[in-house]
PDB file of C-alpha atoms (C1' of nucleotides) in Angstrom:
ATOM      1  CA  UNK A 216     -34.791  -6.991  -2.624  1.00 56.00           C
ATOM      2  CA  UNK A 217     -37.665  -9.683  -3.398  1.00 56.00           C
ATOM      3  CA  UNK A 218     -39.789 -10.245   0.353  1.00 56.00           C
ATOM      4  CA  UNK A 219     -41.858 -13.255   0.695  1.00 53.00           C
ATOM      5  CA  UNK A 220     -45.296 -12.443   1.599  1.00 61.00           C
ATOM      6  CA  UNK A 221     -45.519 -11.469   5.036  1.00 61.00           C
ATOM      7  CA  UNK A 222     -49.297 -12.303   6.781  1.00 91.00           C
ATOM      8  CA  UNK A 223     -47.906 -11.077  10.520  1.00 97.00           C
ATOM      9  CA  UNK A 224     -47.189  -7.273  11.037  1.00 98.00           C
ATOM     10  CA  UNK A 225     -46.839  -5.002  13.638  1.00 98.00           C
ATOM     11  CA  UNK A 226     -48.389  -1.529  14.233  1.00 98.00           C
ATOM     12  CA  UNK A 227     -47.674   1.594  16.325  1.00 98.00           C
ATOM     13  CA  UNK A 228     -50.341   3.716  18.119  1.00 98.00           C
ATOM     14  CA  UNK A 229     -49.867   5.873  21.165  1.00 97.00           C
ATOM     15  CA  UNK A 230     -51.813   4.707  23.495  1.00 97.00           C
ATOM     16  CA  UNK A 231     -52.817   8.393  24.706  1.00 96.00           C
ATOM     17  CA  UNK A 232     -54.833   8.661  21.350  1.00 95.00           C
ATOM     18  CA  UNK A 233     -55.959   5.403  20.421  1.00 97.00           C
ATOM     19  CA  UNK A 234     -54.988   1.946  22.733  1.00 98.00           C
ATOM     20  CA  UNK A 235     -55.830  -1.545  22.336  1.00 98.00           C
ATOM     21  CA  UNK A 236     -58.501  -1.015  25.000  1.00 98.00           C
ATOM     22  CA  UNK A 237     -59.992   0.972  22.532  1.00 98.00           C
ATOM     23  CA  UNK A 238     -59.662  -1.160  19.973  1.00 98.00           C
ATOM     24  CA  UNK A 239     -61.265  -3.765  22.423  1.00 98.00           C
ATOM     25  CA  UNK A 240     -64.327  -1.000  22.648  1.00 98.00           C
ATOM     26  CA  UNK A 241     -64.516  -0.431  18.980  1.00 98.00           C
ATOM     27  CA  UNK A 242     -64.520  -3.952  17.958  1.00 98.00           C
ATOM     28  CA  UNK A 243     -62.914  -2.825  14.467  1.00 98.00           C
ATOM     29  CA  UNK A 244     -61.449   0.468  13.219  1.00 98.00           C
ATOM     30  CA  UNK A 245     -60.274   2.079  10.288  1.00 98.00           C
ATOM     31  CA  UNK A 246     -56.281   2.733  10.412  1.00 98.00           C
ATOM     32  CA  UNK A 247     -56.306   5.926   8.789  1.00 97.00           C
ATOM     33  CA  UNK A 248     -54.140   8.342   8.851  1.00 96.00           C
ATOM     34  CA  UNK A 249     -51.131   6.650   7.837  1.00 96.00           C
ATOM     35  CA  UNK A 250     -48.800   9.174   6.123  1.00 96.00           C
ATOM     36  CA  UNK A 251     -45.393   7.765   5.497  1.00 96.00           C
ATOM     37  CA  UNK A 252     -44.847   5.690   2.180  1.00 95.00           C
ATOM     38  CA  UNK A 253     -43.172   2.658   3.420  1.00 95.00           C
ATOM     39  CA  UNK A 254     -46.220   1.821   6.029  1.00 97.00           C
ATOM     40  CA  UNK A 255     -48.731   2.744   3.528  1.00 96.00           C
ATOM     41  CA  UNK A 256     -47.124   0.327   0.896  1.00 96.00           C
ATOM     42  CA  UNK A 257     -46.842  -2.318   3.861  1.00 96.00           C
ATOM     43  CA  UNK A 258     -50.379  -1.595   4.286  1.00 97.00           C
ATOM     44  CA  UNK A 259     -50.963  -2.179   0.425  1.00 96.00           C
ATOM     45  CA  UNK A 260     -49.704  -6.383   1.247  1.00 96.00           C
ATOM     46  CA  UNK A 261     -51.721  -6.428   4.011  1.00 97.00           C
ATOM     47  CA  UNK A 262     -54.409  -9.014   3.628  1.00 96.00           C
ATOM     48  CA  UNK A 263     -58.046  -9.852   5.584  1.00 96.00           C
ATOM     49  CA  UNK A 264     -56.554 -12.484   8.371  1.00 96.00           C
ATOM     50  CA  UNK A 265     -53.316 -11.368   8.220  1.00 97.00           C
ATOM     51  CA  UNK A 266     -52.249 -11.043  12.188  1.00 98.00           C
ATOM     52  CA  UNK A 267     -51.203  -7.759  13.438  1.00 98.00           C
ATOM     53  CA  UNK A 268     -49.077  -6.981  16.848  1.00 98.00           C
ATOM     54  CA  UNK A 269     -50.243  -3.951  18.296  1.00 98.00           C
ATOM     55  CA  UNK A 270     -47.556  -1.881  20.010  1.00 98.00           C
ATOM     56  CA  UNK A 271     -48.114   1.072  22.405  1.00 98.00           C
ATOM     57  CA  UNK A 272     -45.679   3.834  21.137  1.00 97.00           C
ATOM     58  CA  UNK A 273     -44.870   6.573  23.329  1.00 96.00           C
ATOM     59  CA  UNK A 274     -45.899   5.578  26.563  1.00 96.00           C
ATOM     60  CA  UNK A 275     -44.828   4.148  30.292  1.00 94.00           C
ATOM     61  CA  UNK A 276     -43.513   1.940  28.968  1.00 95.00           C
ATOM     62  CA  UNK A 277     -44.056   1.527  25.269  1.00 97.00           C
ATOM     63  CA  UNK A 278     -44.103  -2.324  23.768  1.00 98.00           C
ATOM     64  CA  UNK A 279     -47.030  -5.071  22.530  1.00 98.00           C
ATOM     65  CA  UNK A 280     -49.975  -4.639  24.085  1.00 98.00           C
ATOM     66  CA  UNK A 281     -52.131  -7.436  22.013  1.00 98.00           C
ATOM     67  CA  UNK A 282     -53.428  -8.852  18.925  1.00 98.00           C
ATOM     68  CA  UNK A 283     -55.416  -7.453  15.948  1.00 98.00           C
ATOM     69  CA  UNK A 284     -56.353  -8.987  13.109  1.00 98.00           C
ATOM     70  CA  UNK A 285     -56.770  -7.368   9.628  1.00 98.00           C
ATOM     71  CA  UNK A 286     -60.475  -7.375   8.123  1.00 97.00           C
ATOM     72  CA  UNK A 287     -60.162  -5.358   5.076  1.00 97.00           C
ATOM     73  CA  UNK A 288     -57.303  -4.457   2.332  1.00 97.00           C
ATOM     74  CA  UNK A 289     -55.892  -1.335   1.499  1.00 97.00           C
ATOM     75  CA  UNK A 290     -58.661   1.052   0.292  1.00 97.00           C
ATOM     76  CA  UNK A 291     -58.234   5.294  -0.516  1.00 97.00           C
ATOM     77  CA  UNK A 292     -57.829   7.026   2.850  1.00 97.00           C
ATOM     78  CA  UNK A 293     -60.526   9.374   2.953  1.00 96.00           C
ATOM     79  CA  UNK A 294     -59.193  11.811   5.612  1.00 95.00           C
ATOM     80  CA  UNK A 295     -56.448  12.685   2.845  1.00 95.00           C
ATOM     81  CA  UNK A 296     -59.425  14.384   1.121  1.00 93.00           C
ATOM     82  CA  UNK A 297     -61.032  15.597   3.586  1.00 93.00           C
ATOM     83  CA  UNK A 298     -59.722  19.361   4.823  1.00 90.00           C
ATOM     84  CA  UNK A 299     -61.358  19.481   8.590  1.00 90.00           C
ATOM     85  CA  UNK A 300     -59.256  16.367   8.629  1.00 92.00           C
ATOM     86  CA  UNK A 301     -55.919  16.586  10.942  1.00 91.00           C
ATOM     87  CA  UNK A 302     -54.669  14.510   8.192  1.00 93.00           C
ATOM     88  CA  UNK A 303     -55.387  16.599   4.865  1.00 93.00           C
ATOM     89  CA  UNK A 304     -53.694  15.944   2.176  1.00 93.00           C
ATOM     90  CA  UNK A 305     -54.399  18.762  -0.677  1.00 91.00           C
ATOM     91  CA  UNK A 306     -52.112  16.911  -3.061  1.00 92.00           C
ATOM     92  CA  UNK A 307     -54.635  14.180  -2.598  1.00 93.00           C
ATOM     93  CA  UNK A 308     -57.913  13.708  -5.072  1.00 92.00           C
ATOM     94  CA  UNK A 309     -59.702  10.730  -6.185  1.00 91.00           C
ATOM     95  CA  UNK A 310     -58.133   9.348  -8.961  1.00 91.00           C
ATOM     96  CA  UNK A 311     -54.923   9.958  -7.237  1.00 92.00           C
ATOM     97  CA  UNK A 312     -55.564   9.295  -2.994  1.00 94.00           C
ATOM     98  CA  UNK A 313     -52.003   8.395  -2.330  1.00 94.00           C
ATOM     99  CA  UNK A 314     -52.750   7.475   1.460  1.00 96.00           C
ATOM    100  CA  UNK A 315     -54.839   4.245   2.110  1.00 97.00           C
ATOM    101  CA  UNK A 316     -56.023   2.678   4.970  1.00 97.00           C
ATOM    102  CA  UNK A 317     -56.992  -0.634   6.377  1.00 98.00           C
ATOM    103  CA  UNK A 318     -59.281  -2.004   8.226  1.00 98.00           C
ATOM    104  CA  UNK A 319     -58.360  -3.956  11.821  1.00 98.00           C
ATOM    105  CA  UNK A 320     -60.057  -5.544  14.247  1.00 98.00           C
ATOM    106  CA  UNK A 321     -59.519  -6.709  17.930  1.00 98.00           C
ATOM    107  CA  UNK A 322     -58.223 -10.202  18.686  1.00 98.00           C
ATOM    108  CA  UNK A 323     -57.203 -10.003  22.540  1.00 98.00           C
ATOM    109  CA  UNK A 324     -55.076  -7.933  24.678  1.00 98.00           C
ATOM    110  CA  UNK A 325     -52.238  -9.762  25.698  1.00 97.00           C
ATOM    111  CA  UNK A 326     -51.924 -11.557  29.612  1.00 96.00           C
ATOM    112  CA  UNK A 327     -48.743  -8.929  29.803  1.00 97.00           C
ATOM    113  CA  UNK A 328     -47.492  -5.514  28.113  1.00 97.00           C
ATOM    114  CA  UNK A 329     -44.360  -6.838  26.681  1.00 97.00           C
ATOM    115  CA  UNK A 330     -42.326  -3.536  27.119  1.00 97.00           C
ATOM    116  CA  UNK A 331     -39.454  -2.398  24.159  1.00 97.00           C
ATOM    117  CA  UNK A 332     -36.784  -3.282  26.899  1.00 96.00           C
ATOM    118  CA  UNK A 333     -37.615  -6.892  26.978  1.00 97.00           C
ATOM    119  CA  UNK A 334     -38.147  -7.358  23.330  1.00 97.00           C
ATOM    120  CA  UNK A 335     -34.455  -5.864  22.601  1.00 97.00           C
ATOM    121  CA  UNK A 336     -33.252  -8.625  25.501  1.00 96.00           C
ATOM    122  CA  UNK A 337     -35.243 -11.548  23.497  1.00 96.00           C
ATOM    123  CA  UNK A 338     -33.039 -13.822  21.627  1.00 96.00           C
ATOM    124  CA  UNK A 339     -34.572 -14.111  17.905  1.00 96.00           C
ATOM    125  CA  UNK A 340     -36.097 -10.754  18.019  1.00 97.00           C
ATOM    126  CA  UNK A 341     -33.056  -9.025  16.841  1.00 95.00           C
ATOM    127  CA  UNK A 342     -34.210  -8.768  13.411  1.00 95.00           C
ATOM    128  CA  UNK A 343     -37.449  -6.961  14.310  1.00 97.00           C
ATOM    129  CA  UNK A 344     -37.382  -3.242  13.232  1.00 96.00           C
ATOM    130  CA  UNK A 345     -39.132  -2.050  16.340  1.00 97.00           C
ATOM    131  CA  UNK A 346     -36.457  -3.284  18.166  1.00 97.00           C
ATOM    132  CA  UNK A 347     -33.945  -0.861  15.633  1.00 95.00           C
ATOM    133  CA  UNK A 348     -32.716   2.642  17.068  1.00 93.00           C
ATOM    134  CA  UNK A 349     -34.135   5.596  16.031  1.00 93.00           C
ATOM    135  CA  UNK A 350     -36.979   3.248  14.509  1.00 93.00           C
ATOM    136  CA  UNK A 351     -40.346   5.690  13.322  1.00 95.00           C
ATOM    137  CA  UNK A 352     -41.875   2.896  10.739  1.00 97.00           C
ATOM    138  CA  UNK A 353     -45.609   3.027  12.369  1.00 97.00           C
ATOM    139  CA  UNK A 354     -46.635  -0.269  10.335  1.00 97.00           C
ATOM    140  CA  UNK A 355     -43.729  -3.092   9.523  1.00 97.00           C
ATOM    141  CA  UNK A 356     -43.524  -6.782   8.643  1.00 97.00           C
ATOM    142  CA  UNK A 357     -43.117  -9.261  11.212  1.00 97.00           C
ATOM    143  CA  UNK A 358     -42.070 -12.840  10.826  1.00 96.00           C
ATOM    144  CA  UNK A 359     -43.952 -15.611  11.855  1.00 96.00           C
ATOM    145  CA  UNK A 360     -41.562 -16.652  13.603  1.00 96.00           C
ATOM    146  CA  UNK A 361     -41.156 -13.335  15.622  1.00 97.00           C
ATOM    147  CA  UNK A 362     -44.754 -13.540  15.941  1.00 98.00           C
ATOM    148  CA  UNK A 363     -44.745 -16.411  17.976  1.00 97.00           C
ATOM    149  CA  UNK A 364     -42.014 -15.739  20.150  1.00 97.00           C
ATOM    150  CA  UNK A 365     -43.455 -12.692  20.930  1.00 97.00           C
ATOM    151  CA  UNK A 366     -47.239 -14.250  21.787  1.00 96.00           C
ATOM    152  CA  UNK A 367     -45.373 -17.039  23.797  1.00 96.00           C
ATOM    153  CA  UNK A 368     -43.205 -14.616  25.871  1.00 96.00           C
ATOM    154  CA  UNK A 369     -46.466 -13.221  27.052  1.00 93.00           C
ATOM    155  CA  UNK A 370     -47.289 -16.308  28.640  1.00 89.00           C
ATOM    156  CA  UNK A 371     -44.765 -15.798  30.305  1.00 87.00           C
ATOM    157  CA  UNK A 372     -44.166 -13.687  33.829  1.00 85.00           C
ATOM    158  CA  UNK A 373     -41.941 -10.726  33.398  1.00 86.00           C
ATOM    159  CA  UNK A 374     -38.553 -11.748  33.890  1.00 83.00           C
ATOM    160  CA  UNK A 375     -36.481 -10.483  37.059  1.00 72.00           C
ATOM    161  CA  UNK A 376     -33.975  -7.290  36.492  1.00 59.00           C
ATOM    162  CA  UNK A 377     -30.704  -8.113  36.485  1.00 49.00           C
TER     163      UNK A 377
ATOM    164  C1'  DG F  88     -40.091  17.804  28.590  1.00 90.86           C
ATOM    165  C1'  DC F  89     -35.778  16.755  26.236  1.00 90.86           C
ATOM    166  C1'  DC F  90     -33.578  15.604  22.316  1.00 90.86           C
ATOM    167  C1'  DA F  91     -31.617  12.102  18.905  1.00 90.86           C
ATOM    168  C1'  DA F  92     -32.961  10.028  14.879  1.00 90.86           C
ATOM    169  C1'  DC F  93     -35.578  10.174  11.135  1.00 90.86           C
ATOM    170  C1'  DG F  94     -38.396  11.455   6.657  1.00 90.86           C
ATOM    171  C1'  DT F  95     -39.683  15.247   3.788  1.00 90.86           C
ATOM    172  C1'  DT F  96     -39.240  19.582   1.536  1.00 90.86           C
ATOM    173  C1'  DG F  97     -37.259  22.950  -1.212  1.00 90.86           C
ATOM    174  C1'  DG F  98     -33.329  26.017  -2.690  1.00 90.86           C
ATOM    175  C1'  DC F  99     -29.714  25.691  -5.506  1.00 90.86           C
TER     176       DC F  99
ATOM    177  C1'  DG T 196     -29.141  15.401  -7.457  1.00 90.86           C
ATOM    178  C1'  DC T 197     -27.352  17.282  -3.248  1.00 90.86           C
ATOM    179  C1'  DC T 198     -28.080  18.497   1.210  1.00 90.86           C
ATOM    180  C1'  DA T 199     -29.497  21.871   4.911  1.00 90.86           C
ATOM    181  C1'  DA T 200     -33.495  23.119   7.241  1.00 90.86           C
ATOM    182  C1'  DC T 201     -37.492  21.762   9.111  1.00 90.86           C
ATOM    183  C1'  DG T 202     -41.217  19.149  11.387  1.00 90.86           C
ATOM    184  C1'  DT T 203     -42.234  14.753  13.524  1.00 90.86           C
ATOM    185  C1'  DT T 204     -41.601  10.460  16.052  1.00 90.86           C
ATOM    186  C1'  DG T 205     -40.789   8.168  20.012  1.00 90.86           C
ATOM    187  C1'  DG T 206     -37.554   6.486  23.855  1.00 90.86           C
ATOM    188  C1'  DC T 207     -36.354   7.994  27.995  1.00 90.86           C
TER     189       DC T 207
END
DNA sequence: GCCAACGTTGGC
DNA sequence: GCCAACGTTGGC
């Protein structure tokens, strides 16, 4: 399957280990630590500008939480190499690191937490994989489309149960 | 904390 | 190459 070039993405952090109000602290950050193939080869498109949706796995409740922005390409992941590192890697050496990282940096937090619940309820989010049971991909391809829908829907007040 | 869904590993 | 067992993710 060819993809167009996607410049909007969306990643997953629990919030209990790394939030967007740290992100807002740190400024930028290193996304290490990324050890699944199909994020680290979505990492591999990523490109400095492309705009990132930051989602709060895990947590009460999970959904966006705000807006990064990508600052650096894909680049070796030095934790793989590194064994006091929670994420080792012994197969891992330097002319073959398998994991990379990215670089990311803050952008805002959005106005709302736009929880998992509402996304799924959000016509022309369908095709977003968060939105997908049983979903684990920590960094995906958004549209741009999706993209906006989801920044404008935080403009929005939380709609009423029901 | 529970547990379903998932990705990875390894025996065969 | 198959697939069961295992460890992990993540919604609830």
């Amino acid at each position: 399957m060819v993809t167009p070039p996607s410049r909007h993405w969306l990643v997953k952090s629990e919030p209990s280990v790394f939030s967007i109000d740290d992100l807002q602290k740190a400024g930028r950050e290193s996304w290490d630590g990324v050890r699944n193939y199909q994020a680290r080869n979505f990492m591999l498109e990523m490109r400095p500008g492309d705009l990132v949706l930051f989602y709060h796995s895990n947590a009460s409740p999970s959904g966006v939480a705000g807006i990064a922005r990508v600052t650096r390409e894909a680049r070796p992941d030095p934790t793989a190499r590194d064994p006091e590192s929670p994420w080792f890697d012994p197969r891992a050496s330097e002319e073959r690191p398998i994991w990379q990282m990215v670089e990311l940096e803050f952008v805002q937090k959005l106005p709302r937490l736009l929880p998992l619940g509402e996304l799924k309820r959000t016509s022309g989010l369908e095709g977003m994989e968060v939105n997908r049971k049983g979903s684990r991909l920590s960094v995906q391809p958004v549209t741009p489309e999706e993209f906006r829908i989801v920044q404008d829907l935080a403009d929005r007040p939380a709609p009423k149960e029901g």
